[in-house]
Amino acid sequence: ITVLFSDGEETGLLGAAAYLHDPQMRAQTGAMINVEARGNSGPSLLFQTSPGDEKLVDLYARASTHYATSSLYAEIYKRLPNDTDLTPALQAGIAGYNFAFIGNLAHYHTTRDRLENIDPRSVQQHGDNVVAVADALSWANLDDLKGSDAIYLDILGRFLPRLPRDWALPLSLACFAIVALAGFITRETDSRRGLSAFLAPLLLIAGCLA
């Protein structure tokens, strides 16, 4: 296990890129775990994995005792203009996990962004995740970790149901139908309220696509 303390992230991911530019370091890196803080508190969220993450998420589910993740986080993150030190590893085809806590985002990069204001529980959960996943990776065949993509969502931090990504569209259509049916059943005689109930699922989808 190699522990990397990198610098120059916000000026171009310089430290992480320099590490992977070294052929020896790159050759001995089978997987990477990155920890981030975009705030000073909150749970350690698994918000990004390398592509084909079905088996990676399975490994996380077996290794961790408290879950804080969703495949939705990764979809949101893809649409943000942000990068982390994991980005160069993913571009190099290295499997990886990205954890971050984001509570008190308003303190990020302000005078309150100081060591004494960091919630030690967040740092502890970061450490728990890194140790658990690193240990599980040390026993895994890294060549077997690539698979198809998954959709997943933790439930109260205790359960992590997972399904193949192909289920995403059917489940979305089912949710759409349920919301539309609920609106239809509960509509009132006022036609405007009935129209609002009918349009609610369409507005929900439009909001998700925006």
mmCIF file with all atom_site columns, C-alpha atoms in Angstrom:
data_model
loop_
_atom_site.group_PDB
_atom_site.id
_atom_site.type_symbol
_atom_site.label_atom_id
_atom_site.label_alt_id
_atom_site.label_comp_id
_atom_site.label_asym_id
_atom_site.label_entity_id
_atom_site.label_seq_id
_atom_site.pdbx_PDB_ins_code
_atom_site.Cartn_x
_atom_site.Cartn_y
_atom_site.Cartn_z
_atom_site.occupancy
_atom_site.B_iso_or_equiv
_atom_site.pdbx_formal_charge
_atom_site.auth_seq_id
_atom_site.auth_comp_id
_atom_site.auth_asym_id
_atom_site.auth_atom_id
_atom_site.pdbx_PDB_model_num
ATOM 1   C CA . ILE A 1 1   ? 0.000   0.000   0.000   1.00 0.00 ? 1   ILE A CA 1
ATOM 2   C CA . THR A 1 2   ? 1.368   3.394   -1.013  1.00 0.00 ? 2   THR A CA 1
ATOM 3   C CA . VAL A 1 3   ? 0.155   6.500   0.789   1.00 0.00 ? 3   VAL A CA 1
ATOM 4   C CA . LEU A 1 4   ? 0.330   9.589   -1.421  1.00 0.00 ? 4   LEU A CA 1
ATOM 5   C CA . PHE A 1 5   ? 0.160   13.143  -0.093  1.00 0.00 ? 5   PHE A CA 1
ATOM 6   C CA . SER A 1 6   ? -0.165  15.276  -3.217  1.00 0.00 ? 6   SER A CA 1
ATOM 7   C CA . ASP A 1 7   ? -0.072  19.009  -3.828  1.00 0.00 ? 7   ASP A CA 1
ATOM 8   C CA . GLY A 1 8   ? -1.107  21.286  -6.658  1.00 0.00 ? 8   GLY A CA 1
ATOM 9   C CA . GLU A 1 9   ? -4.563  19.803  -7.099  1.00 0.00 ? 9   GLU A CA 1
ATOM 10  C CA . GLU A 1 10  ? -6.398  23.041  -7.748  1.00 0.00 ? 10  GLU A CA 1
ATOM 11  C CA . THR A 1 11  ? -3.693  24.332  -10.061 1.00 0.00 ? 11  THR A CA 1
ATOM 12  C CA . GLY A 1 12  ? -3.964  21.352  -12.395 1.00 0.00 ? 12  GLY A CA 1
ATOM 13  C CA . LEU A 1 13  ? -3.840  18.083  -10.401 1.00 0.00 ? 13  LEU A CA 1
ATOM 14  C CA . LEU A 1 14  ? -0.070  18.461  -10.520 1.00 0.00 ? 14  LEU A CA 1
ATOM 15  C CA . GLY A 1 15  ? 0.891   16.122  -7.694  1.00 0.00 ? 15  GLY A CA 1
ATOM 16  C CA . ALA A 1 16  ? -1.323  13.231  -8.761  1.00 0.00 ? 16  ALA A CA 1
ATOM 17  C CA . ALA A 1 17  ? -0.276  13.645  -12.389 1.00 0.00 ? 17  ALA A CA 1
ATOM 18  C CA . ALA A 1 18  ? 3.412   13.659  -11.409 1.00 0.00 ? 18  ALA A CA 1
ATOM 19  C CA . TYR A 1 19  ? 2.958   10.450  -9.416  1.00 0.00 ? 19  TYR A CA 1
ATOM 20  C CA . LEU A 1 20  ? 1.377   8.654   -12.363 1.00 0.00 ? 20  LEU A CA 1
ATOM 21  C CA . HIS A 1 21  ? 3.954   10.099  -14.755 1.00 0.00 ? 21  HIS A CA 1
ATOM 22  C CA . ASP A 1 22  ? 6.568   7.955   -12.994 1.00 0.00 ? 22  ASP A CA 1
ATOM 23  C CA . PRO A 1 23  ? 6.494   4.609   -14.876 1.00 0.00 ? 23  PRO A CA 1
ATOM 24  C CA . GLN A 1 24  ? 7.439   2.607   -11.768 1.00 0.00 ? 24  GLN A CA 1
ATOM 25  C CA . MET A 1 25  ? 4.766   4.192   -9.593  1.00 0.00 ? 25  MET A CA 1
ATOM 26  C CA . ARG A 1 26  ? 2.147   3.803   -12.294 1.00 0.00 ? 26  ARG A CA 1
ATOM 27  C CA . ALA A 1 27  ? 3.022   0.155   -12.910 1.00 0.00 ? 27  ALA A CA 1
ATOM 28  C CA . GLN A 1 28  ? 2.664   -0.779  -9.244  1.00 0.00 ? 28  GLN A CA 1
ATOM 29  C CA . THR A 1 29  ? -0.687  0.981   -8.797  1.00 0.00 ? 29  THR A CA 1
ATOM 30  C CA . GLY A 1 30  ? -3.569  -1.439  -9.236  1.00 0.00 ? 30  GLY A CA 1
ATOM 31  C CA . ALA A 1 31  ? -6.261  0.682   -7.604  1.00 0.00 ? 31  ALA A CA 1
ATOM 32  C CA . MET A 1 32  ? -6.500  4.091   -5.958  1.00 0.00 ? 32  MET A CA 1
ATOM 33  C CA . ILE A 1 33  ? -8.589  5.452   -3.078  1.00 0.00 ? 33  ILE A CA 1
ATOM 34  C CA . ASN A 1 34  ? -8.894  9.235   -2.944  1.00 0.00 ? 34  ASN A CA 1
ATOM 35  C CA . VAL A 1 35  ? -10.232 11.218  0.022   1.00 0.00 ? 35  VAL A CA 1
ATOM 36  C CA . GLU A 1 36  ? -11.574 14.733  -0.356  1.00 0.00 ? 36  GLU A CA 1
ATOM 37  C CA . ALA A 1 37  ? -13.061 17.446  1.841   1.00 0.00 ? 37  ALA A CA 1
ATOM 38  C CA . ARG A 1 38  ? -15.293 20.091  0.303   1.00 0.00 ? 38  ARG A CA 1
ATOM 39  C CA . GLY A 1 39  ? -16.405 21.364  3.671   1.00 0.00 ? 39  GLY A CA 1
ATOM 40  C CA . ASN A 1 40  ? -15.549 20.435  7.250   1.00 0.00 ? 40  ASN A CA 1
ATOM 41  C CA . SER A 1 41  ? -18.186 17.938  8.380   1.00 0.00 ? 41  SER A CA 1
ATOM 42  C CA . GLY A 1 42  ? -20.698 15.329  7.282   1.00 0.00 ? 42  GLY A CA 1
ATOM 43  C CA . PRO A 1 43  ? -20.519 11.662  6.326   1.00 0.00 ? 43  PRO A CA 1
ATOM 44  C CA . SER A 1 44  ? -17.723 10.255  4.188   1.00 0.00 ? 44  SER A CA 1
ATOM 45  C CA . LEU A 1 45  ? -19.615 9.862   0.911   1.00 0.00 ? 45  LEU A CA 1
ATOM 46  C CA . LEU A 1 46  ? -18.549 7.457   -1.805  1.00 0.00 ? 46  LEU A CA 1
ATOM 47  C CA . PHE A 1 47  ? -19.427 9.755   -4.696  1.00 0.00 ? 47  PHE A CA 1
ATOM 48  C CA . GLN A 1 48  ? -17.388 8.371   -7.584  1.00 0.00 ? 48  GLN A CA 1
ATOM 49  C CA . THR A 1 49  ? -15.929 5.092   -8.773  1.00 0.00 ? 49  THR A CA 1
ATOM 50  C CA . SER A 1 50  ? -14.116 4.046   -11.912 1.00 0.00 ? 50  SER A CA 1
ATOM 51  C CA . PRO A 1 51  ? -16.272 2.910   -14.862 1.00 0.00 ? 51  PRO A CA 1
ATOM 52  C CA . GLY A 1 52  ? -17.701 -0.597  -14.715 1.00 0.00 ? 52  GLY A CA 1
ATOM 53  C CA . ASP A 1 53  ? -18.176 -0.291  -10.969 1.00 0.00 ? 53  ASP A CA 1
ATOM 54  C CA . GLU A 1 54  ? -20.498 -3.212  -10.181 1.00 0.00 ? 54  GLU A CA 1
ATOM 55  C CA . LYS A 1 55  ? -17.775 -5.311  -8.517  1.00 0.00 ? 55  LYS A CA 1
ATOM 56  C CA . LEU A 1 56  ? -16.139 -2.270  -6.909  1.00 0.00 ? 56  LEU A CA 1
ATOM 57  C CA . VAL A 1 57  ? -19.408 -1.374  -5.197  1.00 0.00 ? 57  VAL A CA 1
ATOM 58  C CA . ASP A 1 58  ? -19.836 -5.007  -4.136  1.00 0.00 ? 58  ASP A CA 1
ATOM 59  C CA . LEU A 1 59  ? -16.385 -4.871  -2.536  1.00 0.00 ? 59  LEU A CA 1
ATOM 60  C CA . TYR A 1 60  ? -17.261 -1.615  -0.740  1.00 0.00 ? 60  TYR A CA 1
ATOM 61  C CA . ALA A 1 61  ? -20.512 -3.171  0.487   1.00 0.00 ? 61  ALA A CA 1
ATOM 62  C CA . ARG A 1 62  ? -18.672 -6.184  1.916   1.00 0.00 ? 62  ARG A CA 1
ATOM 63  C CA . ALA A 1 63  ? -15.857 -4.170  3.480   1.00 0.00 ? 63  ALA A CA 1
ATOM 64  C CA . SER A 1 64  ? -17.683 -1.222  5.054   1.00 0.00 ? 64  SER A CA 1
ATOM 65  C CA . THR A 1 65  ? -19.882 -1.314  8.128   1.00 0.00 ? 65  THR A CA 1
ATOM 66  C CA . HIS A 1 66  ? -21.703 1.965   7.448   1.00 0.00 ? 66  HIS A CA 1
ATOM 67  C CA . TYR A 1 67  ? -22.705 2.989   3.938   1.00 0.00 ? 67  TYR A CA 1
ATOM 68  C CA . ALA A 1 68  ? -23.003 6.507   2.561   1.00 0.00 ? 68  ALA A CA 1
ATOM 69  C CA . THR A 1 69  ? -23.289 6.353   -1.205  1.00 0.00 ? 69  THR A CA 1
ATOM 70  C CA . SER A 1 70  ? -25.537 6.430   -4.249  1.00 0.00 ? 70  SER A CA 1
ATOM 71  C CA . SER A 1 71  ? -24.969 6.054   -7.966  1.00 0.00 ? 71  SER A CA 1
ATOM 72  C CA . LEU A 1 72  ? -26.853 9.358   -8.271  1.00 0.00 ? 72  LEU A CA 1
ATOM 73  C CA . TYR A 1 73  ? -23.899 11.151  -6.656  1.00 0.00 ? 73  TYR A CA 1
ATOM 74  C CA . ALA A 1 74  ? -21.657 10.061  -9.513  1.00 0.00 ? 74  ALA A CA 1
ATOM 75  C CA . GLU A 1 75  ? -24.167 11.288  -12.109 1.00 0.00 ? 75  GLU A CA 1
ATOM 76  C CA . ILE A 1 76  ? -24.354 14.683  -10.408 1.00 0.00 ? 76  ILE A CA 1
ATOM 77  C CA . TYR A 1 77  ? -20.567 14.884  -10.105 1.00 0.00 ? 77  TYR A CA 1
ATOM 78  C CA . LYS A 1 78  ? -20.123 14.180  -13.834 1.00 0.00 ? 78  LYS A CA 1
ATOM 79  C CA . ARG A 1 79  ? -22.050 17.351  -14.586 1.00 0.00 ? 79  ARG A CA 1
ATOM 80  C CA . LEU A 1 80  ? -19.942 19.565  -12.335 1.00 0.00 ? 80  LEU A CA 1
ATOM 81  C CA . PRO A 1 81  ? -16.799 21.370  -13.543 1.00 0.00 ? 81  PRO A CA 1
ATOM 82  C CA . ASN A 1 82  ? -14.751 19.732  -10.787 1.00 0.00 ? 82  ASN A CA 1
ATOM 83  C CA . ASP A 1 83  ? -11.882 17.278  -10.738 1.00 0.00 ? 83  ASP A CA 1
ATOM 84  C CA . THR A 1 84  ? -10.021 15.530  -7.953  1.00 0.00 ? 84  THR A CA 1
ATOM 85  C CA . ASP A 1 85  ? -6.691  13.757  -7.649  1.00 0.00 ? 85  ASP A CA 1
ATOM 86  C CA . LEU A 1 86  ? -8.463  10.574  -8.727  1.00 0.00 ? 86  LEU A CA 1
ATOM 87  C CA . THR A 1 87  ? -9.052  11.977  -12.219 1.00 0.00 ? 87  THR A CA 1
ATOM 88  C CA . PRO A 1 88  ? -5.561  11.209  -13.601 1.00 0.00 ? 88  PRO A CA 1
ATOM 89  C CA . ALA A 1 89  ? -5.829  7.646   -12.283 1.00 0.00 ? 89  ALA A CA 1
ATOM 90  C CA . LEU A 1 90  ? -9.186  7.124   -13.974 1.00 0.00 ? 90  LEU A CA 1
ATOM 91  C CA . GLN A 1 91  ? -7.791  8.548   -17.213 1.00 0.00 ? 91  GLN A CA 1
ATOM 92  C CA . ALA A 1 92  ? -4.969  6.012   -16.942 1.00 0.00 ? 92  ALA A CA 1
ATOM 93  C CA . GLY A 1 93  ? -7.477  3.167   -16.621 1.00 0.00 ? 93  GLY A CA 1
ATOM 94  C CA . ILE A 1 94  ? -6.782  2.526   -12.924 1.00 0.00 ? 94  ILE A CA 1
ATOM 95  C CA . ALA A 1 95  ? -9.686  1.377   -10.765 1.00 0.00 ? 95  ALA A CA 1
ATOM 96  C CA . GLY A 1 96  ? -10.593 3.783   -8.002  1.00 0.00 ? 96  GLY A CA 1
ATOM 97  C CA . TYR A 1 97  ? -12.858 5.102   -5.280  1.00 0.00 ? 97  TYR A CA 1
ATOM 98  C CA . ASN A 1 98  ? -13.519 8.746   -4.398  1.00 0.00 ? 98  ASN A CA 1
ATOM 99  C CA . PHE A 1 99  ? -14.728 9.685   -0.905  1.00 0.00 ? 99  PHE A CA 1
ATOM 100 C CA . ALA A 1 100 ? -15.612 13.178  0.328   1.00 0.00 ? 100 ALA A CA 1
ATOM 101 C CA . PHE A 1 101 ? -17.420 14.959  3.131   1.00 0.00 ? 101 PHE A CA 1
ATOM 102 C CA . ILE A 1 102 ? -19.225 18.140  2.128   1.00 0.00 ? 102 ILE A CA 1
ATOM 103 C CA . GLY A 1 103 ? -20.954 19.472  5.254   1.00 0.00 ? 103 GLY A CA 1
ATOM 104 C CA . ASN A 1 104 ? -20.662 23.211  5.948   1.00 0.00 ? 104 ASN A CA 1
ATOM 105 C CA . LEU A 1 105 ? -19.797 23.892  2.322   1.00 0.00 ? 105 LEU A CA 1
ATOM 106 C CA . ALA A 1 106 ? -20.080 27.621  3.013   1.00 0.00 ? 106 ALA A CA 1
ATOM 107 C CA . HIS A 1 107 ? -16.913 27.373  5.132   1.00 0.00 ? 107 HIS A CA 1
ATOM 108 C CA . TYR A 1 108 ? -14.904 25.888  2.239   1.00 0.00 ? 108 TYR A CA 1
ATOM 109 C CA . HIS A 1 109 ? -12.029 28.161  1.197   1.00 0.00 ? 109 HIS A CA 1
ATOM 110 C CA . THR A 1 110 ? -12.916 30.811  3.751   1.00 0.00 ? 110 THR A CA 1
ATOM 111 C CA . THR A 1 111 ? -11.293 31.980  6.981   1.00 0.00 ? 111 THR A CA 1
ATOM 112 C CA . ARG A 1 112 ? -13.288 29.247  8.760   1.00 0.00 ? 112 ARG A CA 1
ATOM 113 C CA . ASP A 1 113 ? -11.634 26.536  6.679   1.00 0.00 ? 113 ASP A CA 1
ATOM 114 C CA . ARG A 1 114 ? -9.200  25.632  9.465   1.00 0.00 ? 114 ARG A CA 1
ATOM 115 C CA . LEU A 1 115 ? -8.052  22.429  11.111  1.00 0.00 ? 115 LEU A CA 1
ATOM 116 C CA . GLU A 1 116 ? -9.793  23.113  14.406  1.00 0.00 ? 116 GLU A CA 1
ATOM 117 C CA . ASN A 1 117 ? -13.166 23.384  12.647  1.00 0.00 ? 117 ASN A CA 1
ATOM 118 C CA . ILE A 1 118 ? -13.041 19.951  11.009  1.00 0.00 ? 118 ILE A CA 1
ATOM 119 C CA . ASP A 1 119 ? -15.433 17.451  12.551  1.00 0.00 ? 119 ASP A CA 1
ATOM 120 C CA . PRO A 1 120 ? -13.278 14.553  13.819  1.00 0.00 ? 120 PRO A CA 1
ATOM 121 C CA . ARG A 1 121 ? -16.146 12.145  13.162  1.00 0.00 ? 121 ARG A CA 1
ATOM 122 C CA . SER A 1 122 ? -15.911 12.912  9.445   1.00 0.00 ? 122 SER A CA 1
ATOM 123 C CA . VAL A 1 123 ? -12.169 12.308  9.441   1.00 0.00 ? 123 VAL A CA 1
ATOM 124 C CA . GLN A 1 124 ? -12.692 9.076   11.382  1.00 0.00 ? 124 GLN A CA 1
ATOM 125 C CA . GLN A 1 125 ? -15.210 7.806   8.838   1.00 0.00 ? 125 GLN A CA 1
ATOM 126 C CA . HIS A 1 126 ? -12.810 8.721   6.024   1.00 0.00 ? 126 HIS A CA 1
ATOM 127 C CA . GLY A 1 127 ? -10.195 6.613   7.776   1.00 0.00 ? 127 GLY A CA 1
ATOM 128 C CA . ASP A 1 128 ? -12.606 3.743   8.370   1.00 0.00 ? 128 ASP A CA 1
ATOM 129 C CA . ASN A 1 129 ? -13.522 3.691   4.678   1.00 0.00 ? 129 ASN A CA 1
ATOM 130 C CA . VAL A 1 130 ? -9.928  3.850   3.469   1.00 0.00 ? 130 VAL A CA 1
ATOM 131 C CA . VAL A 1 131 ? -8.715  1.096   5.804   1.00 0.00 ? 131 VAL A CA 1
ATOM 132 C CA . ALA A 1 132 ? -11.665 -1.200  5.079   1.00 0.00 ? 132 ALA A CA 1
ATOM 133 C CA . VAL A 1 133 ? -11.550 -0.799  1.298   1.00 0.00 ? 133 VAL A CA 1
ATOM 134 C CA . ALA A 1 134 ? -7.751  -0.952  1.131   1.00 0.00 ? 134 ALA A CA 1
ATOM 135 C CA . ASP A 1 135 ? -7.750  -4.171  3.132   1.00 0.00 ? 135 ASP A CA 1
ATOM 136 C CA . ALA A 1 136 ? -10.409 -5.687  0.881   1.00 0.00 ? 136 ALA A CA 1
ATOM 137 C CA . LEU A 1 137 ? -8.469  -4.634  -2.227  1.00 0.00 ? 137 LEU A CA 1
ATOM 138 C CA . SER A 1 138 ? -5.310  -6.250  -0.859  1.00 0.00 ? 138 SER A CA 1
ATOM 139 C CA . TRP A 1 139 ? -7.083  -9.628  -0.933  1.00 0.00 ? 139 TRP A CA 1
ATOM 140 C CA . ALA A 1 140 ? -8.848  -9.099  -4.260  1.00 0.00 ? 140 ALA A CA 1
ATOM 141 C CA . ASN A 1 141 ? -7.770  -10.019 -7.756  1.00 0.00 ? 141 ASN A CA 1
ATOM 142 C CA . LEU A 1 142 ? -7.680  -6.542  -9.249  1.00 0.00 ? 142 LEU A CA 1
ATOM 143 C CA . ASP A 1 143 ? -8.102  -7.910  -12.774 1.00 0.00 ? 143 ASP A CA 1
ATOM 144 C CA . ASP A 1 144 ? -11.520 -9.235  -11.744 1.00 0.00 ? 144 ASP A CA 1
ATOM 145 C CA . LEU A 1 145 ? -12.841 -5.903  -10.463 1.00 0.00 ? 145 LEU A CA 1
ATOM 146 C CA . LYS A 1 146 ? -13.960 -4.533  -13.803 1.00 0.00 ? 146 LYS A CA 1
ATOM 147 C CA . GLY A 1 147 ? -17.521 -5.321  -14.812 1.00 0.00 ? 147 GLY A CA 1
ATOM 148 C CA . SER A 1 148 ? -20.713 -3.591  -15.799 1.00 0.00 ? 148 SER A CA 1
ATOM 149 C CA . ASP A 1 149 ? -22.093 -0.437  -14.217 1.00 0.00 ? 149 ASP A CA 1
ATOM 150 C CA . ALA A 1 150 ? -24.509 -0.606  -11.296 1.00 0.00 ? 150 ALA A CA 1
ATOM 151 C CA . ILE A 1 151 ? -27.196 1.570   -9.758  1.00 0.00 ? 151 ILE A CA 1
ATOM 152 C CA . TYR A 1 152 ? -27.313 1.651   -5.971  1.00 0.00 ? 152 TYR A CA 1
ATOM 153 C CA . LEU A 1 153 ? -28.506 3.632   -2.968  1.00 0.00 ? 153 LEU A CA 1
ATOM 154 C CA . ASP A 1 154 ? -27.751 3.183   0.702   1.00 0.00 ? 154 ASP A CA 1
ATOM 155 C CA . ILE A 1 155 ? -30.721 2.845   3.061   1.00 0.00 ? 155 ILE A CA 1
ATOM 156 C CA . LEU A 1 156 ? -30.104 4.436   6.475   1.00 0.00 ? 156 LEU A CA 1
ATOM 157 C CA . GLY A 1 157 ? -26.427 3.555   6.153   1.00 0.00 ? 157 GLY A CA 1
ATOM 158 C CA . ARG A 1 158 ? -27.180 -0.103  6.917   1.00 0.00 ? 158 ARG A CA 1
ATOM 159 C CA . PHE A 1 159 ? -28.232 -1.563  3.582   1.00 0.00 ? 159 PHE A CA 1
ATOM 160 C CA . LEU A 1 160 ? -26.897 -1.093  0.075   1.00 0.00 ? 160 LEU A CA 1
ATOM 161 C CA . PRO A 1 161 ? -29.230 -2.607  -2.541  1.00 0.00 ? 161 PRO A CA 1
ATOM 162 C CA . ARG A 1 162 ? -27.659 -2.831  -5.993  1.00 0.00 ? 162 ARG A CA 1
ATOM 163 C CA . LEU A 1 163 ? -28.954 -3.548  -9.467  1.00 0.00 ? 163 LEU A CA 1
ATOM 164 C CA . PRO A 1 164 ? -27.459 -3.606  -12.972 1.00 0.00 ? 164 PRO A CA 1
ATOM 165 C CA . ARG A 1 165 ? -27.625 -0.259  -14.708 1.00 0.00 ? 165 ARG A CA 1
ATOM 166 C CA . ASP A 1 166 ? -30.046 -1.685  -17.282 1.00 0.00 ? 166 ASP A CA 1
ATOM 167 C CA . TRP A 1 167 ? -32.714 -1.511  -14.576 1.00 0.00 ? 167 TRP A CA 1
ATOM 168 C CA . ALA A 1 168 ? -32.459 2.285   -14.350 1.00 0.00 ? 168 ALA A CA 1
ATOM 169 C CA . LEU A 1 169 ? -34.874 3.106   -17.185 1.00 0.00 ? 169 LEU A CA 1
ATOM 170 C CA . PRO A 1 170 ? -37.582 0.551   -16.257 1.00 0.00 ? 170 PRO A CA 1
ATOM 171 C CA . LEU A 1 171 ? -37.484 1.668   -12.625 1.00 0.00 ? 171 LEU A CA 1
ATOM 172 C CA . SER A 1 172 ? -37.661 5.330   -13.655 1.00 0.00 ? 172 SER A CA 1
ATOM 173 C CA . LEU A 1 173 ? -40.681 4.630   -15.859 1.00 0.00 ? 173 LEU A CA 1
ATOM 174 C CA . ALA A 1 174 ? -42.320 2.703   -13.016 1.00 0.00 ? 174 ALA A CA 1
ATOM 175 C CA . CYS A 1 175 ? -41.772 5.629   -10.627 1.00 0.00 ? 175 CYS A CA 1
ATOM 176 C CA . PHE A 1 176 ? -43.173 8.006   -13.243 1.00 0.00 ? 176 PHE A CA 1
ATOM 177 C CA . ALA A 1 177 ? -46.274 5.853   -13.594 1.00 0.00 ? 177 ALA A CA 1
ATOM 178 C CA . ILE A 1 178 ? -46.764 5.596   -9.824  1.00 0.00 ? 178 ILE A CA 1
ATOM 179 C CA . VAL A 1 179 ? -46.483 9.363   -9.327  1.00 0.00 ? 179 VAL A CA 1
ATOM 180 C CA . ALA A 1 180 ? -48.851 10.007  -12.244 1.00 0.00 ? 180 ALA A CA 1
ATOM 181 C CA . LEU A 1 181 ? -51.339 7.449   -10.927 1.00 0.00 ? 181 LEU A CA 1
ATOM 182 C CA . ALA A 1 182 ? -51.182 8.908   -7.421  1.00 0.00 ? 182 ALA A CA 1
ATOM 183 C CA . GLY A 1 183 ? -51.861 12.359  -8.830  1.00 0.00 ? 183 GLY A CA 1
ATOM 184 C CA . PHE A 1 184 ? -54.767 11.056  -10.873 1.00 0.00 ? 184 PHE A CA 1
ATOM 185 C CA . ILE A 1 185 ? -56.333 9.190   -7.952  1.00 0.00 ? 185 ILE A CA 1
ATOM 186 C CA . THR A 1 186 ? -56.060 12.115  -5.545  1.00 0.00 ? 186 THR A CA 1
ATOM 187 C CA . ARG A 1 187 ? -57.132 14.798  -8.011  1.00 0.00 ? 187 ARG A CA 1
ATOM 188 C CA . GLU A 1 188 ? -59.930 17.099  -6.955  1.00 0.00 ? 188 GLU A CA 1
ATOM 189 C CA . THR A 1 189 ? -62.835 18.369  -9.006  1.00 0.00 ? 189 THR A CA 1
ATOM 190 C CA . ASP A 1 190 ? -60.906 21.538  -9.781  1.00 0.00 ? 190 ASP A CA 1
ATOM 191 C CA . SER A 1 191 ? -59.543 20.915  -13.274 1.00 0.00 ? 191 SER A CA 1
ATOM 192 C CA . ARG A 1 192 ? -56.490 23.043  -12.567 1.00 0.00 ? 192 ARG A CA 1
ATOM 193 C CA . ARG A 1 193 ? -55.505 20.769  -9.697  1.00 0.00 ? 193 ARG A CA 1
ATOM 194 C CA . GLY A 1 194 ? -56.041 17.731  -11.901 1.00 0.00 ? 194 GLY A CA 1
ATOM 195 C CA . LEU A 1 195 ? -53.827 19.268  -14.574 1.00 0.00 ? 195 LEU A CA 1
ATOM 196 C CA . SER A 1 196 ? -51.141 20.010  -11.974 1.00 0.00 ? 196 SER A CA 1
ATOM 197 C CA . ALA A 1 197 ? -51.234 16.396  -10.797 1.00 0.00 ? 197 ALA A CA 1
ATOM 198 C CA . PHE A 1 198 ? -50.826 15.198  -14.384 1.00 0.00 ? 198 PHE A CA 1
ATOM 199 C CA . LEU A 1 199 ? -47.943 17.568  -15.101 1.00 0.00 ? 199 LEU A CA 1
ATOM 200 C CA . ALA A 1 200 ? -46.051 16.866  -11.866 1.00 0.00 ? 200 ALA A CA 1
ATOM 201 C CA . PRO A 1 201 ? -44.145 13.783  -13.176 1.00 0.00 ? 201 PRO A CA 1
ATOM 202 C CA . LEU A 1 202 ? -43.228 15.593  -16.392 1.00 0.00 ? 202 LEU A CA 1
ATOM 203 C CA . LEU A 1 203 ? -41.936 18.584  -14.427 1.00 0.00 ? 203 LEU A CA 1
ATOM 204 C CA . LEU A 1 204 ? -39.970 16.215  -12.192 1.00 0.00 ? 204 LEU A CA 1
ATOM 205 C CA . ILE A 1 205 ? -38.256 14.647  -15.211 1.00 0.00 ? 205 ILE A CA 1
ATOM 206 C CA . ALA A 1 206 ? -37.565 18.084  -16.722 1.00 0.00 ? 206 ALA A CA 1
ATOM 207 C CA . GLY A 1 207 ? -35.977 19.171  -13.446 1.00 0.00 ? 207 GLY A CA 1
ATOM 208 C CA . CYS A 1 208 ? -33.735 16.104  -13.390 1.00 0.00 ? 208 CYS A CA 1
ATOM 209 C CA . LEU A 1 209 ? -32.602 16.750  -16.971 1.00 0.00 ? 209 LEU A CA 1
ATOM 210 C CA . ALA A 1 210 ? -31.936 20.452  -16.402 1.00 0.00 ? 210 ALA A CA 1
#
